[in-house]
Amino acid sequence: MTAPAKTVRLGAGMAFWGDRVQPAIDMVERGDIDYLCCDHLAELTMSILAKQRARGGDRGYTRDILDLLRGALPGIVAKGIKVVTNSGGANPRAAAAAVADLAKELGLSGLRIAVVTGDDIEADIDDLMERGVSFENLDTGRPLAEVRERLTHAAVYTGCEGIVEALGQGAQIVICGRVTDIALYLGPLIHEFGWARDDWDRLGMATVVAHAIECGGQATGGLYDGDWAGVAGLEDLGYPIAEVAEDGTAVLTKTPGTGGRVDVGTVSEQLVYEILDPARYLTADVTADFTQVRLEEIGPDRVRITGGTGGPAPATLKVNMGYRAGFVGEAQFTYTWPRAVEKARRGLEFLRRRLAAADFRYSEDLVEYPGHSSMWGDRVPPPDDPDLPEVVVRYAARCPDADEARKVFTESVPLYNNGPAGIAGIGTRPPLKELYAIWPALIPREHVVQSVEIVEV
Amino acid sequence: MRVVDLAHGRSGDKGDICNVGLVAWDDDGYRTLCRELTEERVAAHFGSLVRGSVTRYELPGIRALNFVLTGALDGGGTLSLRSDHLGKVMYAWLLRMELAGGA
């Protein structure tokens, strides 16, 4: 009798900064996982973390990793589960130090924590430009000089190399900055199976698996558009687990005893989430091909996923730079029956005239009618039923600075007693929202080197 | 008949690009969607919501179509003034589209 084929059980513990932490804790307790992979970063997240880092040296990472580990670390240590996370954000060393402090506080020892760096190239931008990296905008072709003075951060979407190295050095917790979501999963698999770095089909297949689970609850019934009403237990949604085989194919499932569902429908929807050309899904480690992927239900909450392939990784890596792009000014108010629509239009006209009188400067503005046409803009005609009980108006404008943005609310306040009757809901002054725009660019991969440091507790 | 009678969907953002994935409930529905949902018709259906191009991709193994809409999020998730700045409900507008032909 031959030994059963090895599989590696990867759990998706977090899908974004602010996600629930209980699914990861449940997974550690009942999921029989080998690795807990946690994605905390999104485009905007890096700008926020960079802003936090600028305020103090020990900030700039997503602190929810501490909430998660406070509940999960004892189980992780007891069971020998490994954690791979990009919660380091803009300050992975600070995140590792905080995790080490937490471990001590919990009375744990013998923990090897790795810090993977190399993604943050902000300090090197001018040097890299002198060496010929143009950083022109990937979408518009415009030169970086236009926004250089307003940059808040520059982070390269790095691959799994540093994670593989950290695991090879015996790290139990690997804390990265801006590695790709996919790298959080590929790293453990390459470490476990010893796949060659140009074994493109296996890397491509594993990338498909990683994409299927990386958004956590979105693969187990959360945000499911198909049979959404038939998904039980959304309040206790379990997060997905992939049992990955040596060939990169997997069975997708979830933590036992949790809510939600894993079936062909839920997984299919997640496979088409946030992809462009499915034949060329670009990552730092491989160009994956989703076009021949197949799904098969082999049991309750068990879906086999096969058919992914891949090709060489791109010669360049993507850099996302954030830059300050002004502020949003916003006002929202509600008019009521009778003639609510006419009153709303008059109120809006009032606001625009008041703003014009205040020499309001803005680049774009937008009117939405929440509850009617705030999602699909002018594809939905403005409300025109004269008998509507109420109409909500939301006015928003992109402004060059905070003073301009404040005018939107300030000039809406007189509507309370100078405008048409039947108004409510202007409310208190909303917090000003600063805008961070993303400047996507490319960098030849030879300029980006990941390095690994180990912190021992 | 509408798209919603044949498929379910999900959408999301990559910068100022919104992708809309549709998953057909069965093979007949997938064939109908492939026939009816041309790039031109989908672009016309989204109208001013999409300032750039509409490109269609097929994933036959899971009976899915992926539409990539550029210039579709008012500058992208971090800049957009829209309430749906991440394009999370753009798929639902495609589900509302009327299909001319029968299944």
Coordinates of C-alpha atoms in Angstrom, one line a residue:
Chain A
M1 CA 0.0 0.0 0.0
T2 CA 1.4 3.4 -1.0
A3 CA 1.3 6.3 1.4
P4 CA -1.5 8.8 0.7
A5 CA -0.4 11.6 -1.5
K6 CA 0.7 14.7 0.3
T7 CA -1.6 17.7 0.4
V8 CA -1.0 21.1 2.0
R9 CA -4.0 22.7 3.7
L10 CA -4.0 26.5 3.2
G11 CA -6.6 28.6 4.9
A12 CA -7.6 32.1 3.9
G13 CA -7.7 33.9 7.2
M14 CA -8.3 37.5 6.2
A15 CA -9.3 39.3 3.0
F16 CA -8.8 43.0 3.9
W17 CA -7.8 45.3 6.7
G18 CA -10.8 45.4 9.0
D19 CA -12.1 41.9 8.1
R20 CA -13.5 39.7 10.8
V21 CA -10.9 37.8 12.7
Q22 CA -13.1 35.1 14.1
P23 CA -13.0 33.0 10.9
A24 CA -9.2 32.7 11.2
I25 CA -9.4 31.8 14.9
D26 CA -12.1 29.1 14.0
M27 CA -9.8 27.9 11.3
V28 CA -6.9 27.5 13.6
E29 CA -9.1 25.6 16.1
R30 CA -11.1 23.4 13.8
G31 CA -9.8 23.7 10.3
D32 CA -6.8 21.3 10.4
I33 CA -4.8 23.8 8.4
D34 CA -1.0 23.8 7.8
Y35 CA -0.9 27.5 6.9
L36 CA -3.0 30.5 7.7
C37 CA -2.6 33.0 4.9
C38 CA -3.9 36.5 5.6
D39 CA -4.3 39.4 3.1
H40 CA -4.7 42.8 4.7
L41 CA -3.9 45.2 1.9
A42 CA -5.7 47.0 -0.8
E43 CA -4.7 50.0 -3.0
L44 CA -5.9 52.6 -0.6
T45 CA -4.7 50.7 2.5
M46 CA -1.1 51.4 1.6
S47 CA -1.7 55.2 1.4
I48 CA -3.4 55.2 4.8
L49 CA -0.6 53.1 6.4
A50 CA 2.1 55.3 4.9
K51 CA 0.3 58.3 6.4
Q52 CA 0.2 56.5 9.8
R53 CA 3.9 55.7 9.5
A54 CA 4.7 59.3 8.9
R55 CA 3.2 60.2 12.2
G56 CA 5.2 57.7 14.3
G57 CA 7.9 55.1 13.9
D58 CA 6.0 52.2 15.4
R59 CA 2.9 52.6 13.2
G60 CA 2.1 51.8 9.6
Y61 CA 1.0 48.2 9.7
T62 CA -2.6 46.8 10.0
R63 CA -3.1 46.4 13.7
D64 CA -5.9 43.8 13.1
I65 CA -3.1 41.2 12.9
L66 CA -2.8 41.7 16.6
D67 CA -6.5 41.1 17.2
L68 CA -6.3 38.0 15.2
L69 CA -3.2 36.6 16.8
R70 CA -4.4 37.4 20.3
G71 CA -7.1 34.8 19.7
A72 CA -5.3 32.5 17.4
L73 CA -1.6 32.5 18.5
P74 CA -1.9 29.9 21.3
G75 CA -3.5 27.4 18.9
I76 CA -1.0 28.3 16.1
V77 CA 1.9 27.5 18.4
A78 CA 0.3 24.4 19.9
K79 CA -0.5 22.9 16.4
G80 CA 2.6 24.2 14.6
I81 CA 0.5 26.1 12.1
K82 CA 2.4 28.7 10.0
V83 CA 1.1 32.2 9.3
V84 CA 1.9 34.2 6.2
T85 CA 0.6 37.7 6.1
N86 CA 1.1 41.1 4.4
S87 CA -0.2 42.9 7.4
G88 CA 3.3 44.6 7.7
G89 CA 2.0 47.1 5.2
A90 CA 4.2 50.1 5.2
N91 CA 6.1 49.0 8.3
P92 CA 6.7 45.3 8.6
R93 CA 9.4 45.5 11.2
A94 CA 7.1 47.4 13.5
A95 CA 4.4 44.7 12.9
A96 CA 6.9 41.9 13.8
A97 CA 8.0 43.7 17.0
A98 CA 4.4 44.1 18.0
V99 CA 3.7 40.4 17.3
A100 CA 6.7 39.5 19.3
D101 CA 5.5 41.6 22.2
L102 CA 2.1 40.0 22.0
A103 CA 3.6 36.5 22.1
K104 CA 5.6 37.4 25.2
E105 CA 2.4 38.8 26.8
L106 CA 0.6 35.5 26.1
G107 CA 3.5 33.6 27.6
L108 CA 4.6 32.0 24.4
S109 CA 8.2 31.3 23.4
G110 CA 10.2 29.5 20.7
L111 CA 8.5 31.5 18.0
R112 CA 10.5 32.5 14.9
I113 CA 9.0 35.6 13.2
A114 CA 10.3 36.6 9.8
V115 CA 10.1 40.1 8.3
V116 CA 10.1 40.2 4.5
T117 CA 11.1 43.6 3.1
G118 CA 12.1 44.9 -0.3
D119 CA 8.7 46.1 -1.7
D120 CA 9.1 49.7 -0.4
I121 CA 11.0 51.7 -2.9
E122 CA 9.9 55.1 -1.9
A123 CA 13.4 56.2 -0.8
D124 CA 15.0 54.9 -3.9
I125 CA 12.7 56.5 -6.5
D126 CA 15.1 59.3 -7.6
D127 CA 18.0 56.9 -7.7
L128 CA 16.0 54.5 -9.8
M129 CA 15.0 57.2 -12.2
E130 CA 18.6 58.1 -12.7
R131 CA 19.2 54.5 -13.5
G132 CA 16.6 54.6 -16.2
V133 CA 13.4 53.5 -14.6
S134 CA 10.8 56.0 -16.0
F135 CA 7.8 55.1 -13.7
E136 CA 5.5 56.6 -16.3
N137 CA 1.9 56.0 -15.6
L138 CA 0.9 52.6 -16.8
D139 CA -2.6 53.7 -17.7
T140 CA -2.0 57.2 -19.1
G141 CA 1.7 57.2 -20.1
R142 CA 2.2 60.5 -18.2
P143 CA 5.6 61.2 -16.5
L144 CA 6.0 60.8 -12.8
A145 CA 7.3 64.3 -12.5
E146 CA 3.7 65.5 -12.5
V147 CA 3.0 64.1 -9.1
R148 CA 6.5 63.4 -7.7
E149 CA 6.2 66.0 -5.0
R150 CA 2.9 64.7 -3.8
L151 CA 3.8 61.0 -3.4
T152 CA 2.9 59.3 -0.2
H153 CA 4.4 55.8 -0.9
A154 CA 5.7 53.6 -3.5
A155 CA 5.3 49.8 -3.1
V156 CA 6.1 47.1 -5.5
Y157 CA 3.8 44.1 -5.8
T158 CA 6.5 41.6 -4.9
G159 CA 6.3 37.8 -5.3
C160 CA 6.8 34.9 -3.1
E161 CA 10.6 34.6 -3.1
G162 CA 11.0 36.2 0.4
I163 CA 8.3 34.0 1.9
V164 CA 9.9 30.9 0.5
E165 CA 13.2 31.9 2.0
A166 CA 11.7 32.8 5.3
L167 CA 9.9 29.5 5.6
G168 CA 13.2 27.8 4.6
Q169 CA 14.8 29.5 7.6
G170 CA 12.2 28.0 9.9
A171 CA 10.0 31.0 10.4
Q172 CA 6.6 30.2 11.8
I173 CA 5.1 33.6 11.2
V174 CA 6.1 35.5 8.1
I175 CA 5.2 39.2 8.0
C176 CA 5.5 41.0 4.7
G177 CA 4.8 44.3 3.2
R178 CA 3.2 44.7 -0.2
V179 CA 3.6 41.1 -1.5
T180 CA 0.8 40.0 -3.9
D181 CA -2.2 38.2 -2.4
I182 CA -1.2 35.2 -4.5
A183 CA 2.4 35.1 -3.1
L184 CA 0.9 34.5 0.4
Y185 CA -0.3 31.1 -1.0
L186 CA 2.4 30.3 -3.5
G187 CA 5.2 30.8 -1.0
P188 CA 4.0 28.0 1.3
L189 CA 3.4 25.6 -1.6
I190 CA 6.8 26.2 -3.2
H191 CA 8.3 25.6 0.2
E192 CA 6.4 22.4 0.8
F193 CA 6.5 20.9 -2.6
G194 CA 9.8 22.2 -3.9
W195 CA 8.3 23.3 -7.2
A196 CA 10.8 24.8 -9.6
R197 CA 10.4 28.5 -10.1
D198 CA 9.7 27.9 -13.8
D199 CA 7.2 25.1 -13.3
W200 CA 4.7 27.5 -14.9
D201 CA 1.8 25.1 -15.1
R202 CA 1.9 24.2 -11.4
L203 CA 2.4 27.8 -10.4
G204 CA -0.4 28.8 -12.7
M205 CA -2.8 26.2 -11.3
A206 CA -1.9 27.1 -7.7
T207 CA -2.5 30.8 -8.6
V208 CA -6.0 29.9 -9.7
V209 CA -6.5 28.1 -6.3
A210 CA -5.1 31.1 -4.5
H211 CA -7.3 33.5 -6.4
A212 CA -10.3 31.4 -5.5
I213 CA -9.8 31.7 -1.8
E214 CA -7.8 34.9 -1.3
C215 CA -10.9 37.0 -0.7
G216 CA -12.0 34.9 2.3
G217 CA -15.8 34.8 2.7
Q218 CA -16.4 35.8 -0.9
A219 CA -15.7 32.2 -1.9
T220 CA -17.9 30.6 0.8
G221 CA -21.2 32.4 0.2
G222 CA -20.4 35.9 1.2
L223 CA -21.4 38.5 -1.4
Y224 CA -22.9 35.5 -3.4
D225 CA -25.3 36.7 -6.1
G226 CA -26.4 33.3 -7.2
D227 CA -28.6 31.6 -4.7
W228 CA -27.8 34.2 -2.0
A229 CA -31.1 33.6 -0.1
G230 CA -30.3 29.9 0.2
V231 CA -27.0 30.4 1.9
A232 CA -27.3 29.6 5.6
G233 CA -25.3 31.1 8.4
L234 CA -23.9 34.2 6.8
E235 CA -23.5 35.6 10.3
D236 CA -21.0 32.9 11.1
L237 CA -19.5 32.6 7.7
G238 CA -16.6 30.1 7.5
Y239 CA -13.6 31.1 5.4
P240 CA -12.2 28.9 2.7
I241 CA -9.5 26.2 2.9
A242 CA -7.7 24.7 0.0
E243 CA -6.3 21.2 0.1
V244 CA -3.6 21.6 -2.5
A245 CA -2.0 18.5 -4.1
E246 CA 1.5 18.2 -5.4
D247 CA 0.3 19.0 -9.0
G248 CA -1.2 22.3 -7.9
T249 CA -4.8 21.2 -8.2
A250 CA -6.9 21.4 -5.0
V251 CA -10.1 20.6 -3.2
L252 CA -11.7 23.8 -1.9
T253 CA -13.6 23.5 1.4
K254 CA -14.1 25.6 4.5
T255 CA -13.8 25.3 8.3
P256 CA -16.2 22.6 9.6
G257 CA -19.1 23.8 11.7
T258 CA -19.3 27.3 10.2
G259 CA -21.9 29.0 8.1
G260 CA -21.8 29.6 4.4
R261 CA -21.4 27.2 1.4
V262 CA -18.7 26.0 -0.9
D263 CA -20.2 24.9 -4.3
V264 CA -19.6 25.4 -8.0
G265 CA -21.7 28.6 -7.9
T266 CA -19.9 30.3 -5.0
V267 CA -16.4 29.4 -6.3
S268 CA -17.3 30.3 -9.9
E269 CA -18.3 33.8 -8.9
Q270 CA -15.1 34.3 -7.0
L271 CA -13.0 33.1 -9.9
V272 CA -14.3 35.9 -12.1
Y273 CA -13.8 38.5 -9.4
E274 CA -11.3 41.3 -10.1
I275 CA -9.7 39.6 -13.1
L276 CA -8.9 41.1 -16.5
D277 CA -7.8 38.8 -19.4
P278 CA -8.3 35.3 -17.9
A279 CA -5.7 33.9 -20.2
R280 CA -3.1 36.3 -18.8
Y281 CA -3.6 36.8 -15.1
L282 CA -0.4 38.6 -14.3
T283 CA 1.3 38.1 -10.9
A284 CA 4.9 38.7 -9.8
D285 CA 5.5 34.9 -9.9
V286 CA 3.7 33.6 -12.9
T287 CA 1.2 34.5 -15.7
A288 CA -1.7 32.3 -15.0
D289 CA -4.3 31.0 -17.4
F290 CA -7.9 30.6 -16.0
T291 CA -9.6 29.8 -19.3
Q292 CA -9.7 26.0 -18.9
V293 CA -10.4 25.9 -15.2
R294 CA -13.1 23.3 -14.2
L295 CA -15.0 22.8 -11.0
E296 CA -16.5 19.6 -9.7
E297 CA -18.6 19.1 -6.6
I298 CA -17.2 16.0 -4.9
G299 CA -19.1 16.3 -1.6
P300 CA -20.8 18.7 0.8
D301 CA -18.8 21.9 0.8
R302 CA -16.1 20.3 -1.3
V303 CA -15.2 21.4 -4.8
R304 CA -12.4 20.1 -6.9
I305 CA -10.6 22.7 -9.0
T306 CA -8.5 21.7 -11.9
G307 CA -7.4 23.0 -15.3
G308 CA -5.3 26.0 -14.5
T309 CA -2.1 26.5 -16.3
G310 CA 0.6 29.2 -16.5
G311 CA 3.4 30.8 -18.4
P312 CA 6.5 32.9 -17.5
A313 CA 6.3 35.7 -15.0
P314 CA 6.4 39.2 -16.5
A315 CA 9.8 40.8 -16.8
T316 CA 8.5 43.8 -14.9
L317 CA 6.8 44.2 -11.6
K318 CA 3.9 46.5 -10.8
V319 CA 4.5 49.5 -8.5
N320 CA 1.6 51.3 -7.0
M321 CA 2.5 54.8 -5.9
G322 CA 0.0 56.8 -3.9
Y323 CA -0.2 60.6 -4.2
R324 CA -2.3 63.2 -2.5
A325 CA -5.0 64.4 -4.8
G326 CA -7.1 66.9 -2.9
F327 CA -10.2 66.5 -0.9
V328 CA -13.9 65.6 -1.3
G329 CA -16.5 68.1 -0.4
E330 CA -19.9 66.4 0.3
A331 CA -23.4 67.3 1.3
Q332 CA -26.6 65.2 1.6
F333 CA -30.1 66.3 2.4
T334 CA -33.6 65.0 2.1
Y335 CA -36.8 66.7 0.9
T336 CA -40.3 65.4 1.6
W337 CA -43.7 65.2 0.0
P338 CA -45.5 67.2 -1.3
R339 CA -43.5 67.9 -4.5
A340 CA -40.4 66.4 -3.1
V341 CA -38.7 66.1 -6.5
E342 CA -39.2 69.7 -7.3
K343 CA -37.9 70.8 -3.9
A344 CA -34.9 68.6 -4.2
R345 CA -34.0 70.2 -7.6
R346 CA -34.5 73.6 -6.1
G347 CA -32.4 72.8 -3.1
L348 CA -29.6 71.5 -5.4
E349 CA -29.8 74.7 -7.5
F350 CA -29.6 76.7 -4.2
L351 CA -26.5 74.9 -3.2
R352 CA -24.8 75.4 -6.6
R353 CA -25.6 79.1 -6.6
R354 CA -24.3 79.5 -3.1
L355 CA -21.1 77.7 -4.0
A356 CA -20.6 79.8 -7.1
A357 CA -21.0 82.9 -5.0
A358 CA -18.3 81.6 -2.6
D359 CA -15.9 81.2 -5.6
F360 CA -16.0 77.5 -5.1
R361 CA -13.1 75.7 -7.0
Y362 CA -13.5 72.0 -7.9
S363 CA -12.4 69.7 -10.7
E364 CA -15.4 67.3 -10.9
D365 CA -18.7 67.1 -9.2
L366 CA -21.5 64.5 -9.0
V367 CA -25.2 64.4 -8.0
E368 CA -26.7 61.2 -6.8
Y369 CA -30.2 60.4 -5.6
P370 CA -29.5 57.8 -2.8
G371 CA -32.2 55.1 -2.8
H372 CA -33.0 55.8 -6.4
S373 CA -30.0 56.3 -8.8
S374 CA -26.8 56.4 -6.7
M375 CA -25.4 53.2 -8.1
W376 CA -25.9 53.5 -11.8
G377 CA -25.8 57.2 -12.4
D378 CA -27.7 58.7 -15.3
R379 CA -28.5 55.2 -16.6
V380 CA -31.4 55.6 -14.2
P381 CA -33.4 58.7 -14.9
P382 CA -33.8 61.2 -12.0
P383 CA -36.9 60.7 -9.9
D384 CA -39.9 62.4 -11.4
D385 CA -42.9 61.0 -9.5
P386 CA -44.6 64.1 -8.0
D387 CA -46.1 61.9 -5.2
L388 CA -42.8 60.4 -3.9
P389 CA -42.7 60.5 -0.1
E390 CA -39.1 61.6 0.0
V391 CA -36.1 62.3 -2.2
V392 CA -32.5 62.3 -1.0
V393 CA -29.9 64.4 -2.8
R394 CA -26.2 63.8 -2.5
Y395 CA -23.8 66.3 -3.9
A396 CA -20.0 65.6 -4.0
A397 CA -17.1 67.4 -5.6
R398 CA -13.4 66.8 -5.9
C399 CA -11.6 69.9 -4.6
P400 CA -8.0 71.0 -4.7
D401 CA -7.7 71.6 -0.9
A402 CA -9.5 71.3 2.4
D403 CA -10.8 74.8 2.5
E404 CA -12.6 74.4 -0.8
A405 CA -14.0 71.0 0.2
R406 CA -15.4 72.5 3.5
K407 CA -17.5 75.0 1.5
V408 CA -19.8 72.2 0.2
F409 CA -21.2 71.5 3.7
T410 CA -21.0 75.1 4.8
E411 CA -23.0 76.3 1.9
S412 CA -25.6 73.5 2.3
V413 CA -26.4 74.5 5.9
P414 CA -28.5 77.6 4.9
L415 CA -30.9 75.2 3.2
Y416 CA -32.3 74.5 6.6
N417 CA -34.0 77.8 6.9
N418 CA -33.5 79.7 3.6
G419 CA -34.5 77.1 1.1
P420 CA -37.8 75.3 0.3
A421 CA -39.7 73.7 3.2
G422 CA -39.7 70.0 4.0
I423 CA -35.9 69.4 4.4
A424 CA -34.2 67.2 6.9
G425 CA -31.0 65.3 7.3
I426 CA -28.1 67.7 6.6
G427 CA -26.7 66.5 9.8
T428 CA -23.4 67.6 11.4
R429 CA -20.3 68.5 9.5
P430 CA -18.9 65.3 8.0
P431 CA -15.2 64.5 8.4
L432 CA -13.2 65.7 5.4
K433 CA -12.1 63.0 3.2
E434 CA -8.6 63.4 1.7
L435 CA -8.1 61.7 -1.7
Y436 CA -5.2 59.5 -2.5
A437 CA -4.8 58.7 -6.1
I438 CA -2.9 55.7 -7.4
W439 CA -0.1 56.0 -9.8
P440 CA 0.5 52.6 -11.3
A441 CA 3.9 52.0 -13.0
L442 CA 6.3 49.2 -13.8
I443 CA 9.8 48.4 -12.6
P444 CA 12.2 45.9 -14.1
R445 CA 12.3 43.0 -11.6
E446 CA 16.1 43.0 -11.2
H447 CA 15.8 46.3 -9.3
V448 CA 13.7 44.7 -6.6
V449 CA 15.4 42.5 -4.0
Q450 CA 13.5 41.0 -1.1
S451 CA 15.3 40.3 2.1
V452 CA 14.4 38.4 5.2
E453 CA 15.1 39.1 8.9
I454 CA 14.3 36.8 11.8
V455 CA 13.0 37.9 15.1
E456 CA 13.0 35.3 17.8
V457 CA 10.8 35.2 20.9
Chain B
M1 CA -36.0 37.9 -20.9
R2 CA -33.2 39.5 -19.0
V3 CA -29.6 38.5 -18.3
V4 CA -30.6 37.8 -14.7
D5 CA -32.8 34.9 -15.9
L6 CA -29.7 33.1 -17.2
A7 CA -26.8 34.1 -15.0
H8 CA -25.5 35.4 -11.7
G9 CA -22.6 37.8 -11.4
R10 CA -19.9 39.6 -9.5
S11 CA -17.9 42.8 -10.1
G12 CA -15.0 44.6 -8.7
D13 CA -12.2 47.1 -9.4
K14 CA -8.7 47.4 -10.6
G15 CA -7.9 51.1 -10.6
D16 CA -10.3 52.8 -13.0
I17 CA -11.2 49.5 -14.5
C18 CA -14.3 47.6 -13.5
N19 CA -14.7 43.9 -14.3
V20 CA -18.0 42.2 -14.5
G21 CA -18.1 38.4 -14.4
L22 CA -21.2 36.6 -15.3
V23 CA -21.7 32.9 -14.6
A24 CA -24.4 31.1 -16.5
W25 CA -26.6 28.6 -14.7
D26 CA -26.5 26.1 -17.5
D27 CA -25.0 25.4 -20.9
D28 CA -28.0 26.8 -22.9
G29 CA -27.8 30.0 -20.9
Y30 CA -24.1 30.3 -21.6
R31 CA -24.6 29.8 -25.3
T32 CA -27.3 32.5 -25.3
L33 CA -25.2 34.9 -23.4
C34 CA -22.2 34.3 -25.7
R35 CA -24.5 35.1 -28.6
E36 CA -26.3 38.1 -27.2
L37 CA -23.8 39.9 -25.1
T38 CA -21.5 41.4 -27.7
E39 CA -19.1 44.0 -26.6
E40 CA -21.0 46.6 -28.6
R41 CA -24.3 45.8 -26.9
V42 CA -22.8 45.7 -23.4
A43 CA -21.0 49.0 -24.0
A44 CA -24.4 50.6 -25.1
H45 CA -26.1 49.2 -22.0
F46 CA -23.5 50.8 -19.7
G47 CA -23.5 54.0 -21.6
S48 CA -22.0 56.9 -19.8
L49 CA -21.0 54.7 -16.8
V50 CA -18.1 53.4 -19.0
R51 CA -15.9 56.1 -20.5
G52 CA -13.5 53.7 -22.1
S53 CA -13.6 50.3 -23.8
V54 CA -15.6 47.1 -23.2
T55 CA -13.7 43.9 -23.8
R56 CA -15.2 40.4 -23.4
Y57 CA -13.4 37.2 -22.4
E58 CA -14.7 33.7 -22.2
L59 CA -14.2 31.0 -19.5
P60 CA -16.0 28.0 -20.9
G61 CA -15.0 25.6 -18.2
I62 CA -17.1 27.4 -15.7
R63 CA -19.6 28.9 -18.2
A64 CA -18.5 32.4 -17.4
L65 CA -18.0 35.6 -19.4
N66 CA -15.8 38.4 -18.1
F67 CA -16.3 41.9 -19.2
V68 CA -13.5 44.4 -18.7
L69 CA -14.8 48.0 -18.6
T70 CA -12.1 50.7 -18.7
G71 CA -12.7 54.2 -17.4
A72 CA -15.6 52.8 -15.5
L73 CA -15.2 54.1 -11.9
D74 CA -14.9 57.8 -12.1
G75 CA -11.2 57.8 -11.8
G76 CA -10.8 54.6 -9.7
G77 CA -11.7 53.5 -6.2
T78 CA -9.5 55.9 -4.4
L79 CA -10.7 59.0 -6.4
S80 CA -14.2 58.2 -7.4
L81 CA -17.1 60.4 -6.1
R82 CA -19.6 57.6 -6.7
S83 CA -21.2 55.8 -3.8
D84 CA -20.3 52.6 -5.6
H85 CA -16.6 53.6 -6.0
L86 CA -15.4 50.0 -6.2
G87 CA -17.9 48.9 -8.8
K88 CA -19.4 46.3 -6.5
V89 CA -22.8 46.6 -8.0
M90 CA -21.9 47.2 -11.6
Y91 CA -22.7 43.5 -12.3
A92 CA -26.3 44.1 -11.3
W93 CA -26.7 46.7 -14.1
L94 CA -25.7 44.1 -16.6
L95 CA -28.1 41.5 -15.0
R96 CA -30.9 44.0 -15.8
M97 CA -30.1 44.1 -19.5
E98 CA -33.0 42.9 -21.7
L99 CA -32.1 40.2 -24.2
A100 CA -33.7 40.4 -27.6
G101 CA -33.6 36.8 -28.6
G102 CA -35.2 33.8 -26.8
A103 CA -33.1 31.0 -25.1

